[in-house]
Coordinates of C-alpha atoms in Angstrom, one line a residue:
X8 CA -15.0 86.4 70.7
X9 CA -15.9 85.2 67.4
X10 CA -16.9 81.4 66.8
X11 CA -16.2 79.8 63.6
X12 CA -18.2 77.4 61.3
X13 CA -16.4 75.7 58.8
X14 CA -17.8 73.5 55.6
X15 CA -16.4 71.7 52.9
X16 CA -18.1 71.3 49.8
X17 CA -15.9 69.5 47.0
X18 CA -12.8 71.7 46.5
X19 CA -14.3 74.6 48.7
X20 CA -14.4 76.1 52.1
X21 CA -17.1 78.2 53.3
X22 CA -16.2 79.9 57.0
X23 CA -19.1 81.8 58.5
X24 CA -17.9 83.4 61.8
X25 CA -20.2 84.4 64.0
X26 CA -20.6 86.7 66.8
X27 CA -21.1 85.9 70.7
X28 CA -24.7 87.0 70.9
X29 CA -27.6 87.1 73.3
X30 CA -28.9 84.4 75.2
X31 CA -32.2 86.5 74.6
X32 CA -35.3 84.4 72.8
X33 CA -36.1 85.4 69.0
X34 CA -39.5 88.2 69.9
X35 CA -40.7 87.5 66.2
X36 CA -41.1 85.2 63.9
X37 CA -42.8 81.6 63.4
X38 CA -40.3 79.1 63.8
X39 CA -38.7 79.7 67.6
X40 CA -40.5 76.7 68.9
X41 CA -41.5 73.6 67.3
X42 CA -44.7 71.8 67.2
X43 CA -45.5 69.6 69.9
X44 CA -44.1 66.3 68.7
X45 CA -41.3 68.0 66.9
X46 CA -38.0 66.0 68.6
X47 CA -39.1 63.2 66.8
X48 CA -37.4 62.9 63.3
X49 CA -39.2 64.6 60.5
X50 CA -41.1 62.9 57.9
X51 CA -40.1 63.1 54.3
X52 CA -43.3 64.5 52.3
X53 CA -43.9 64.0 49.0
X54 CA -47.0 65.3 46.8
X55 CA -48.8 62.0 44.8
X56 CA -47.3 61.3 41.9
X57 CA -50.5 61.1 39.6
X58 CA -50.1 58.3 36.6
X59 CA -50.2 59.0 33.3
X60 CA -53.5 60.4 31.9
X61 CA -55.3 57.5 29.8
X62 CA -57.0 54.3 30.0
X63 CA -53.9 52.0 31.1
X64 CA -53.0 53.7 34.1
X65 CA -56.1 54.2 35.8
X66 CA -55.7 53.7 40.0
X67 CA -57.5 50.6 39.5
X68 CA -54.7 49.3 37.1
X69 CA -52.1 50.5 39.7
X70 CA -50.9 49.4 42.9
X71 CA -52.2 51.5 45.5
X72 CA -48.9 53.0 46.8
X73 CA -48.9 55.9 49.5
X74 CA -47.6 59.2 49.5
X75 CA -43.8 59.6 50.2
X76 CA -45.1 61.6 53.8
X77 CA -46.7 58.1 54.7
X78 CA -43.5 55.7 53.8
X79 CA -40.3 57.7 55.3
X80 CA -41.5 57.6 58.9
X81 CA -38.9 57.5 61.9
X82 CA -39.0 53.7 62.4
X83 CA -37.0 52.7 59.7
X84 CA -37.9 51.7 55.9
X85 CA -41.4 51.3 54.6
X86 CA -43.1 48.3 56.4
X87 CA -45.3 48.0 53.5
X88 CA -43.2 46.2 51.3
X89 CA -44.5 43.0 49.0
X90 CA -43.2 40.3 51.0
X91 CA -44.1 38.1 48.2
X92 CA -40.9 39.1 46.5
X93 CA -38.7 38.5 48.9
X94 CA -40.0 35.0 48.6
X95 CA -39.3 34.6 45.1
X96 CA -35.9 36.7 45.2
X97 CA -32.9 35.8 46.9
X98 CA -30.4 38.0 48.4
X99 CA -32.0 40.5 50.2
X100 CA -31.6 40.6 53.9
X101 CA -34.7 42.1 55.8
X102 CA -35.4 42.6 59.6
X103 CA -39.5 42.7 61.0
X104 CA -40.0 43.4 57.4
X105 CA -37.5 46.1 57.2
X106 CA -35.3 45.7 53.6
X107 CA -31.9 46.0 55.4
X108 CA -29.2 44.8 52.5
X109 CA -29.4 42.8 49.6
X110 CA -26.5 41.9 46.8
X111 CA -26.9 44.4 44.0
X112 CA -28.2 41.8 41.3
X113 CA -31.2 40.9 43.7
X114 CA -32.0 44.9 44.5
X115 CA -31.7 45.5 40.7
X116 CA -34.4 42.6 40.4
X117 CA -36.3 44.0 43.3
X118 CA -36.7 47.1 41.0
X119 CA -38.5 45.4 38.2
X120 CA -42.3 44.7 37.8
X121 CA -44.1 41.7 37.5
X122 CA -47.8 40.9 36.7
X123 CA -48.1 40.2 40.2
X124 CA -45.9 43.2 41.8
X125 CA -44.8 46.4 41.3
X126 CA -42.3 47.6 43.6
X127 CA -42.6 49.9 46.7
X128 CA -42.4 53.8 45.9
X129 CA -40.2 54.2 48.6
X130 CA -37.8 51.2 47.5
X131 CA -37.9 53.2 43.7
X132 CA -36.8 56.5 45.0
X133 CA -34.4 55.4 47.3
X134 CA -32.7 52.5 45.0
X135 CA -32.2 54.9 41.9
X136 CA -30.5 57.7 44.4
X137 CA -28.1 55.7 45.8
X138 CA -27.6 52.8 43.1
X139 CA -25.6 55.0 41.3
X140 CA -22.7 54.7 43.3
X141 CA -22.4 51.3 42.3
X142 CA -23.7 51.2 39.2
X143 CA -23.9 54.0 36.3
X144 CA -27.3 54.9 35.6
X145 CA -27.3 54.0 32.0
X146 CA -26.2 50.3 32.9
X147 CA -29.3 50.0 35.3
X148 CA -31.7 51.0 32.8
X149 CA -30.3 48.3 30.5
X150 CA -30.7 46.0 33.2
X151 CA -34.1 47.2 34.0
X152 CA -35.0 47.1 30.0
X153 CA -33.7 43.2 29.4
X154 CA -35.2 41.8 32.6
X155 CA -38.7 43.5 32.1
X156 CA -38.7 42.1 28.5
X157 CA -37.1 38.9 29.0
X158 CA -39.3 37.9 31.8
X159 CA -42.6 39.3 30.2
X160 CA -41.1 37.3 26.9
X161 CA -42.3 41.4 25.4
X162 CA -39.8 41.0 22.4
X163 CA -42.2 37.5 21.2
X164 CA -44.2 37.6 17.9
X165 CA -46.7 36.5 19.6
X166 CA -46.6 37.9 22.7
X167 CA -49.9 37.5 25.0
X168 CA -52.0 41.0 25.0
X169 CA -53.4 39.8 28.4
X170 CA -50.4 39.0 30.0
X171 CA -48.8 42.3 28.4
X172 CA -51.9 44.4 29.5
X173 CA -51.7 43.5 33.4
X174 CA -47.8 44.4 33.0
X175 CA -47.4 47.6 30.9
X176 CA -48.8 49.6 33.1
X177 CA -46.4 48.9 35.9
X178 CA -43.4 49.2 33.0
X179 CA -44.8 52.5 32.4
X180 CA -45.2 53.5 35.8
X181 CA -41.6 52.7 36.9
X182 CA -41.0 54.8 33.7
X183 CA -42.6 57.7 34.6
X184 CA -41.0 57.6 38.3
X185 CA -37.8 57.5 37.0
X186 CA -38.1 60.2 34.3
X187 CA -39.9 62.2 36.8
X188 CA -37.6 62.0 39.9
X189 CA -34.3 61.1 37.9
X190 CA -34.7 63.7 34.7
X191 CA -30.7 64.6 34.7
X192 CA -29.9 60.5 34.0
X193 CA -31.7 60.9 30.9
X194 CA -29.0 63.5 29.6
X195 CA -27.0 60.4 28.4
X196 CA -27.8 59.1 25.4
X197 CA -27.8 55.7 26.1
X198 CA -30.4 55.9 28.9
X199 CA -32.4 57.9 26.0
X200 CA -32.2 55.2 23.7
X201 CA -33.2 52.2 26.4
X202 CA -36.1 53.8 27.3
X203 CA -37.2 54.6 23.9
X204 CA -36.5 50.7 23.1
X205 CA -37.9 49.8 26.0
X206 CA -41.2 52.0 25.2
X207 CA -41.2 50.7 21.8
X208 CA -41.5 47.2 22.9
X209 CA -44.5 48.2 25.2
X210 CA -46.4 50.3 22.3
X211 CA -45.6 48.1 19.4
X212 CA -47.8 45.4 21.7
X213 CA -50.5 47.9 21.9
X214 CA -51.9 50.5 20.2
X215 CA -53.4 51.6 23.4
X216 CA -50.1 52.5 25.2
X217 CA -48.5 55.1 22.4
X218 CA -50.0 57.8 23.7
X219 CA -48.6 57.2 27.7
X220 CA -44.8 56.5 25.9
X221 CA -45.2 59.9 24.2
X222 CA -46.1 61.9 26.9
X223 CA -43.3 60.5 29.0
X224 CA -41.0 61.1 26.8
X225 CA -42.6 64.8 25.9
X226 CA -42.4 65.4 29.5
X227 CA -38.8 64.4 29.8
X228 CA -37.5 66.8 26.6
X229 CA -39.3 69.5 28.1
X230 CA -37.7 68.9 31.6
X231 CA -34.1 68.9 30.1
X232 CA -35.0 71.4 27.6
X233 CA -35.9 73.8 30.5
X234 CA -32.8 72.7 32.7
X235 CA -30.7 73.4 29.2
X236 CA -32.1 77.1 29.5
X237 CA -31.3 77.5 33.0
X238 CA -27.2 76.4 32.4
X239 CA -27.1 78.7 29.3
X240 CA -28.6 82.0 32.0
X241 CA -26.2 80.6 34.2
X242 CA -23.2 80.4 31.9
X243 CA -24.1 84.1 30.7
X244 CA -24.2 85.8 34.5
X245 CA -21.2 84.2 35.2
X246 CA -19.1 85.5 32.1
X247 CA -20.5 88.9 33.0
X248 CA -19.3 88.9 36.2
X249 CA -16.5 91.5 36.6
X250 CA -14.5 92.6 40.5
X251 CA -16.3 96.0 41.2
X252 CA -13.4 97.5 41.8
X253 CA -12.1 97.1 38.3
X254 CA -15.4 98.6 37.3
X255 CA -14.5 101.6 39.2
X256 CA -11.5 102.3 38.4
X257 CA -12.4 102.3 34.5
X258 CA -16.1 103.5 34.7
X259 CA -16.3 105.4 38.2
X260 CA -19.7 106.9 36.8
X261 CA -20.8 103.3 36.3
X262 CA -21.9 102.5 39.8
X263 CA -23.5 105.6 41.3
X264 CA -26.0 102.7 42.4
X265 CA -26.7 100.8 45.4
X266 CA -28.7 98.3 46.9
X267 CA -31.3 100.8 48.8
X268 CA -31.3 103.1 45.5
X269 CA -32.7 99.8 43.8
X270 CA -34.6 98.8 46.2
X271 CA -35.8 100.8 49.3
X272 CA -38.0 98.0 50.7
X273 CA -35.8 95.3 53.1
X274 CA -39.1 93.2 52.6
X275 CA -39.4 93.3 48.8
X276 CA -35.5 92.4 48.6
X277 CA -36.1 89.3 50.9
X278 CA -39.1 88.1 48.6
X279 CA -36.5 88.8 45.4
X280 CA -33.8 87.0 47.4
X281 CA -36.4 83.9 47.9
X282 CA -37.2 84.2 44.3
X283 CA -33.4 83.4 43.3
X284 CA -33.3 80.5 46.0
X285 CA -36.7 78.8 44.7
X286 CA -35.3 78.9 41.2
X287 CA -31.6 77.7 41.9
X288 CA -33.0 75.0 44.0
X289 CA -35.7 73.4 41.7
X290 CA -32.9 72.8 39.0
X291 CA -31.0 70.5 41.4
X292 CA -31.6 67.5 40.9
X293 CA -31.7 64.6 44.2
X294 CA -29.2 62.5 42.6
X295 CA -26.4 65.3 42.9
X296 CA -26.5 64.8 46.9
X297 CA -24.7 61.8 46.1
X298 CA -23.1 62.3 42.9
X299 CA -21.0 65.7 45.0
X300 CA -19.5 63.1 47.3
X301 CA -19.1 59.9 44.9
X302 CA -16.1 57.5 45.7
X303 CA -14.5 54.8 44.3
X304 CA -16.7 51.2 44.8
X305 CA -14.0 48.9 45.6
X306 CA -16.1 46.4 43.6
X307 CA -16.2 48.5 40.3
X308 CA -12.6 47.3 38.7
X309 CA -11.0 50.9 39.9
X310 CA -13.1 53.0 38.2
X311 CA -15.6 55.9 39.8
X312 CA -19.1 55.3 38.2
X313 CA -18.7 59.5 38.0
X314 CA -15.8 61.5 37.4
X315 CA -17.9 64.1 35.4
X316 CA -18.0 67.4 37.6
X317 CA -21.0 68.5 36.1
X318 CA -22.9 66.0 37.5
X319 CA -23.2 68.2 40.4
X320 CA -22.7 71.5 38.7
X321 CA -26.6 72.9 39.8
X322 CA -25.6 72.3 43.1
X323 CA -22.0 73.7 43.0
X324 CA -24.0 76.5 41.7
X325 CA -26.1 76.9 44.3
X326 CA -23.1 76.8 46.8
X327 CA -21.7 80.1 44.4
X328 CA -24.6 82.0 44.7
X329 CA -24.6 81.8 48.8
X330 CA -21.0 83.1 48.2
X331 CA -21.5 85.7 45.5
X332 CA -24.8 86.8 48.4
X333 CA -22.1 87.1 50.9
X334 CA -19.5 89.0 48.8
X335 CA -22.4 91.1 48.0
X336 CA -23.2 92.1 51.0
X337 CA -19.9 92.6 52.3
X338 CA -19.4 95.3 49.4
X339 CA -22.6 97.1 49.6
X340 CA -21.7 97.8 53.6
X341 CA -18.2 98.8 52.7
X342 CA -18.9 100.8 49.6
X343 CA -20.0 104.2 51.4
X344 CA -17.6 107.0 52.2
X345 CA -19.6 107.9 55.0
X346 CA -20.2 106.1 58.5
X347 CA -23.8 107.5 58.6
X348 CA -24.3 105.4 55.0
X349 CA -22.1 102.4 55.9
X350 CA -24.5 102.1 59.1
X351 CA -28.0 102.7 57.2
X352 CA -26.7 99.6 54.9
X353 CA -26.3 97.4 57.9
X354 CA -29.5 98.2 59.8
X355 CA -31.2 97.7 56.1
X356 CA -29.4 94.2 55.8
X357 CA -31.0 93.5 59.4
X358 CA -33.9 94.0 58.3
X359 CA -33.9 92.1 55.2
X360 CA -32.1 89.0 56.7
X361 CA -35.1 89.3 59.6
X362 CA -37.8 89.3 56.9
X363 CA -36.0 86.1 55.3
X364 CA -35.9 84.5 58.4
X365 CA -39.6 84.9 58.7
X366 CA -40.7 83.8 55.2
X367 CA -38.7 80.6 55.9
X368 CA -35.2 81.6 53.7
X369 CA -32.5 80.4 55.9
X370 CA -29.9 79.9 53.1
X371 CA -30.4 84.0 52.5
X372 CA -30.4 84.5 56.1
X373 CA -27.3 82.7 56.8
X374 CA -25.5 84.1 53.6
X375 CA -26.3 87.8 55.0
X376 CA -25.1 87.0 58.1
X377 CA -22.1 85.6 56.8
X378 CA -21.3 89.1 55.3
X379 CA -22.2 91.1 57.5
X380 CA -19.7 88.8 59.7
X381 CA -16.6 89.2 57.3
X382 CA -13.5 90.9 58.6
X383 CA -13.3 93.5 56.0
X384 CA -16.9 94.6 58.1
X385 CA -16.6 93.3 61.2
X386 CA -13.5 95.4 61.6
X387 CA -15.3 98.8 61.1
X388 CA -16.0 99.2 64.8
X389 CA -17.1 103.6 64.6
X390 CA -19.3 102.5 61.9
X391 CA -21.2 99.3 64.5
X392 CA -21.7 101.7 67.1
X393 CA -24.0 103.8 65.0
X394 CA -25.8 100.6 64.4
X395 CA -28.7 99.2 66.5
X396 CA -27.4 95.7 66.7
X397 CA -30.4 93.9 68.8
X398 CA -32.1 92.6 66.0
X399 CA -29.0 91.4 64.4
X400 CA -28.0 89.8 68.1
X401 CA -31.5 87.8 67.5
X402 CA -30.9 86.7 64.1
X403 CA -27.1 85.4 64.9
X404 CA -28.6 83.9 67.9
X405 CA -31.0 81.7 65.9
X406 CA -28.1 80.9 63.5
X407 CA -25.5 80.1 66.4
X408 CA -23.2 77.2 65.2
X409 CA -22.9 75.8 68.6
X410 CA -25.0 72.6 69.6
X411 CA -24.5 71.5 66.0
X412 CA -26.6 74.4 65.3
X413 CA -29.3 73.4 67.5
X414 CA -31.2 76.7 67.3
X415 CA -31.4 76.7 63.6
X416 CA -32.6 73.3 63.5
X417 CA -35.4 73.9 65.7
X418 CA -36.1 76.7 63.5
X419 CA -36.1 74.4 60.8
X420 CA -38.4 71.8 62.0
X421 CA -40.5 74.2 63.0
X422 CA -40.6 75.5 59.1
X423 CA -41.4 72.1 57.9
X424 CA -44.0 71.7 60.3
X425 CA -45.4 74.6 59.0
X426 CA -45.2 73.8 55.4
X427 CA -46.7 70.3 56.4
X428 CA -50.0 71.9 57.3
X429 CA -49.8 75.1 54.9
X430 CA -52.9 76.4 52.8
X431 CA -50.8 79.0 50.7
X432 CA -47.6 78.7 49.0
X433 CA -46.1 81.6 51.3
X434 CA -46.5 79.0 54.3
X435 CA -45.0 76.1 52.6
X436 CA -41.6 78.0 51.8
X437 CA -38.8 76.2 53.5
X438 CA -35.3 77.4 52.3
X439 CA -32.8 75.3 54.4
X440 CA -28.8 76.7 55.1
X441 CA -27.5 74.6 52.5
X442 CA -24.3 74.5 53.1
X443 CA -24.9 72.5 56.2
X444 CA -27.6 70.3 54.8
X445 CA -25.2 69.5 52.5
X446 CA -22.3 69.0 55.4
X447 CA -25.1 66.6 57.0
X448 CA -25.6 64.2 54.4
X449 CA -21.5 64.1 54.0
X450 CA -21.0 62.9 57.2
X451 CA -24.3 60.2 57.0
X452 CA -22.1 59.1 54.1
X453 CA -18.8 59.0 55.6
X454 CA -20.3 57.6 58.6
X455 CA -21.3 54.6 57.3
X456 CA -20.2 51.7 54.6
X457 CA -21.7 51.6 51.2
X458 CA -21.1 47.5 51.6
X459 CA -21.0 45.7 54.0
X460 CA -18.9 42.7 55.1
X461 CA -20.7 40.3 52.9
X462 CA -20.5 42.4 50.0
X463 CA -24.2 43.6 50.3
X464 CA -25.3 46.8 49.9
X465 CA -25.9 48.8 53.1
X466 CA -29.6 49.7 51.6
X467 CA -30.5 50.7 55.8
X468 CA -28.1 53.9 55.3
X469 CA -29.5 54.5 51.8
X470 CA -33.2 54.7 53.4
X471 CA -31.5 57.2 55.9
X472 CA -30.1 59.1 52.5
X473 CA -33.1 58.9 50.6
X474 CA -35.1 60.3 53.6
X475 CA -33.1 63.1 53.9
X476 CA -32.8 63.9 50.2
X477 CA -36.8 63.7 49.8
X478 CA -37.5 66.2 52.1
X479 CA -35.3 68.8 50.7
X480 CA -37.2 67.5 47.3
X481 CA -40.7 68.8 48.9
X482 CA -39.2 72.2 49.7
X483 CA -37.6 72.4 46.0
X484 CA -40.8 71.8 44.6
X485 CA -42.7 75.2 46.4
X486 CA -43.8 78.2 43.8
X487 CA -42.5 81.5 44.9
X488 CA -45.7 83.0 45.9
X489 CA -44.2 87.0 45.3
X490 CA -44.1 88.6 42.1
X491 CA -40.6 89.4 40.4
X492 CA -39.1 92.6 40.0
X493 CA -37.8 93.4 36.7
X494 CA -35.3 95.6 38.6
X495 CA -33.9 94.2 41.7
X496 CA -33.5 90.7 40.7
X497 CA -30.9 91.6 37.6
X498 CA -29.1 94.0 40.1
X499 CA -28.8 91.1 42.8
X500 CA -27.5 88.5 40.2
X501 CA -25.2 90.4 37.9
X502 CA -23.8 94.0 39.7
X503 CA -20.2 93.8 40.7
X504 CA -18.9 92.8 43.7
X505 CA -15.9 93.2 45.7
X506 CA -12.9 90.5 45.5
X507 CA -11.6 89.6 49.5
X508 CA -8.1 91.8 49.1
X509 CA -11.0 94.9 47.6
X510 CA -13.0 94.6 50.4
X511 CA -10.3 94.9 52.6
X512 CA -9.0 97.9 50.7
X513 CA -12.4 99.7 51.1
X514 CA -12.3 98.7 54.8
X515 CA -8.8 100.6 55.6
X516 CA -10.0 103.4 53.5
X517 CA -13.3 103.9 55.5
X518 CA -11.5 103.6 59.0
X519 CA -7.7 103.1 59.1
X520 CA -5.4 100.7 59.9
X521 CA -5.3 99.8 63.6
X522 CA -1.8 98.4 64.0
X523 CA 1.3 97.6 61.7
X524 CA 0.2 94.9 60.1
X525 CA -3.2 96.3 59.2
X526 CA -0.7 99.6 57.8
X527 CA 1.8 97.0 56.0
X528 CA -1.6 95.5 54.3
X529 CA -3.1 98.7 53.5
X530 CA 0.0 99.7 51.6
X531 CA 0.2 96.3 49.8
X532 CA -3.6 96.8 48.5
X533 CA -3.1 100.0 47.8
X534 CA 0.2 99.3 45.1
X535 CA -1.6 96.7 44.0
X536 CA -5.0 97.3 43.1
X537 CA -4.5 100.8 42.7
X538 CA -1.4 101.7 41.6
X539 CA -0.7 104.0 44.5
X540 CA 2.4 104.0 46.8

């Protein structure tokens, strides 16, 4: 009996079916158990942001704000928060200290520094993910820009250098959060241009501050120069792509090549595998967990603050390459003429998707699962019983859907524990199954109302968002710790793959049709993609 998994992501549907498998605990691997301590919710853990290098933005110039790991903890938002703006700003709405809602003009103003205040690290990162839903980003930063000069009077002849002195510093700070976190607004040319105005106003005041505005805005070209790359590499393995079979039907010499041929080692293909996740998941950027499921604001005069798919094309992208991993997999095991061969490449795919389950790659796990779980393979029931499937009864096991995958998640937590604590970059890997981190944060959006009754802002769902979002932004940020193979990564990302209706060609080819409407399709597949009767 096979259960199904079903998730949505924009105009897509992923299925992953899985088999009925052993009630039999995993025998290897870190993450079976979790930590003692591990039910509670996990918290979001972010590396210190270090200020800018030079004399203004010293710690002792700063606010001494902690660590992301220290403000998303499981009682709610950041108790830390300056309740001395709250006195001097109406229209938020806290409870025991807790910012629960606020009306957008007085969260916009809660943004902005003063001498006296800078705002809550927490409050920036959360506010700037989800304040685009009401508010395009370009039109907060002009916001931003006019309040922090009108109320530091920074666009004055005569502006005072002491007063400007105690508040640069937070101006640049906010800044550099923003450029830092939020890189992808900054492909808009008006967000370019306020904060260059905006920077402009802060060095013209002071020599002494030019140097921070250049590096932030050096630091931000180089970010979007390198993200510019990445689309372009992109762009180019996707127009390359070709069906397999149309490959061998023009160039049957073309593929005498498989996956063991390129790579014997199941280990060195889950490190290359890890390699391709890594990459694909530094380039996305945290605002495209909410930019994927954007709607409407019924306050916004009928217009969606983004209709622009590419605002979460890096993610959509990651979403293809779980697909193409599948697909991949799929037509490596069906490939082979022989059962002997078609068997070898499943035991192999065991082994790699048990070596990604140990480094921490889930996503890779799941995705090899997934094809080793289509129909086209599933179906090849002389070439299974060659195979010995306890291993693969672990894995799916570990992956089972049911419970809301409870097993997985345990796995999971147990990961991030282990990344938490990790000396080496090996230990810190935590790849999660996307697809359903992505189906999670869906639902915490559908779940709950962007306003409320009032017309506030819900900002007590976007500190669940934001806590979410920042953990998957600690895992992003993890170096790959194995070297790249000039070989097997190429192969992984460009070689043909099967199309569905190929795979189940291959399929019947290998072993035959088992009733009349397996025969029926056969012949179908057969006229069609090759031209036989």
């Amino acid at each position: 009996m096979l259960a199904m998994h079903i998730v949505r992501c924009g105009s897509k549907t992923h299925i992953f079916k899985l088999r009925a498998s052993s009630e039999k605990d995993s025998p290897f691997g870190p993450f079976t158990e979790p930590r003692e301590g591990a039910d509670r919710k996990e918290e979001a853990h972010f590396p210190t942001r270090q200020p800018i290098s030079g004399d203004p933005l010293t710690q002792e110039n700063m606010p001494q704000t902690p660590p992301f790991a220290a403000m998303f903890d499981s009682s709610g938002y950041n108790r830390n928060l300056y309740q001395a703006k709250e006195d001097s700003c109406g229209g938020l709405y806290y409870h025991e200290n807790n910012l629960l809602s606020g009306s957008l003009e007085a969260l916009i103003q809660h943004l902005v520094p003063t001498v006296d205040y800078y705002p809550d690290r927490t409050y920036i990162f959360t506010f700037l993910l989800s304040s685009r839903l009401f508010v395009h980003p370009y039109e907060l930063m002009a916001k931003v820009c006019h309040l922090c000069i009108e109320q530091q009077r920074l666009d004055e002849p005569t502006a005072d250098k002491n007063r400007l002195r105690k508040i640069a510093p937070k101006i640049l700070q906010l800044l550099t959060e923003w450029t830092e976190t939020f890189p992808y607004d900054f492909r808009d040319e008006r967000m370019m241009r306020n904060l260059k105005e905006l920077a402009h106003q802060i060095a013209s005041g002071d020599e002494m501050y030019r140097k921070n505005v250049q590096q932030i805005i050096q630091n931000l070209i180089r970010k979007l120069a390198s993200l510019s790359q990445y689309e372009e590499v992109l762009a180019k393995i996707n127009a390359s792509s070709t069906d397999r079979l149309t490959v061998l039907k023009t160039k049957p010499q073309a593929i005498q090549r498989d996956i063991i041929t390129v790579c014997s080692d199941p280990y060195m293909l889950a490190q290359q595998l890890t390699h391709i996740e890594l990459e694909r998941l530094n380039y996305i950027g945290p605002q495209e967990f909410v930019q994927a499921f954007v709607q409407k604001d019924p306050l916004d005069n009928d217009k969606s603050c983004y209709g622009d798919r590419k605002k979460a094309r890096n993610l959509e992208a990651y979403v293809e390459w779980f697909n193409r991993l599948s697909y991949l997999v799929a037509t490596e095991i069906c490939m082979p003429v022989k059962k002997k061969h078609r068997a070898r490449m499943i035991e192999y795919f065991i082994d790699v998707a048990r070596e990604c389950f140990n480094i921490g790659n889930f996503n890779s796990l799941m995705a090899i699962i997934s094809g080793m779980n289509m129909s086209p393979v599933s179906r090849l029931k002389k070439t299974w019983s060659k195979v010995k499937t306890a291993k693969f009864d672990i894995l799916e096991h570990q992956m089972d859907p049911s419970s809301n995958f409870y097993n997985y998640r345990t796995a999971l937590r147990g990961a991030a524990q282990r990344s938490l604590t990790a000396h080496s970059n090996r230990e810190k890997i935590v790849i999660p199954f996307f697809s359903l981190l992505i189906k999670d944060i869906y639902f915490l959006n559908e779940g709950c109302a962007n306003r409320l009754p009032n017309g506030h802002v819900n900002f007590e769902k976007f500190w669940e968002l934001a806590k979410q979002v920042s953990e998957f932004m600690t895992w992003k940020q993890v170096e790959c710790p194995f070297e790249r193979d000039r070989k097997i990564l190429p192969y992984l990302l460009t070689v043909p793959v099967f199309s569905e209706d190929a795979l189940y060609l291959a399929s019947y080819e290998s072993e035959g049709p088992e009733n009349h409407i397996e025969k029926d399709r056969w012949k179908t597949l057969r006229s069609t993609l090759l031209g036989r009767v």
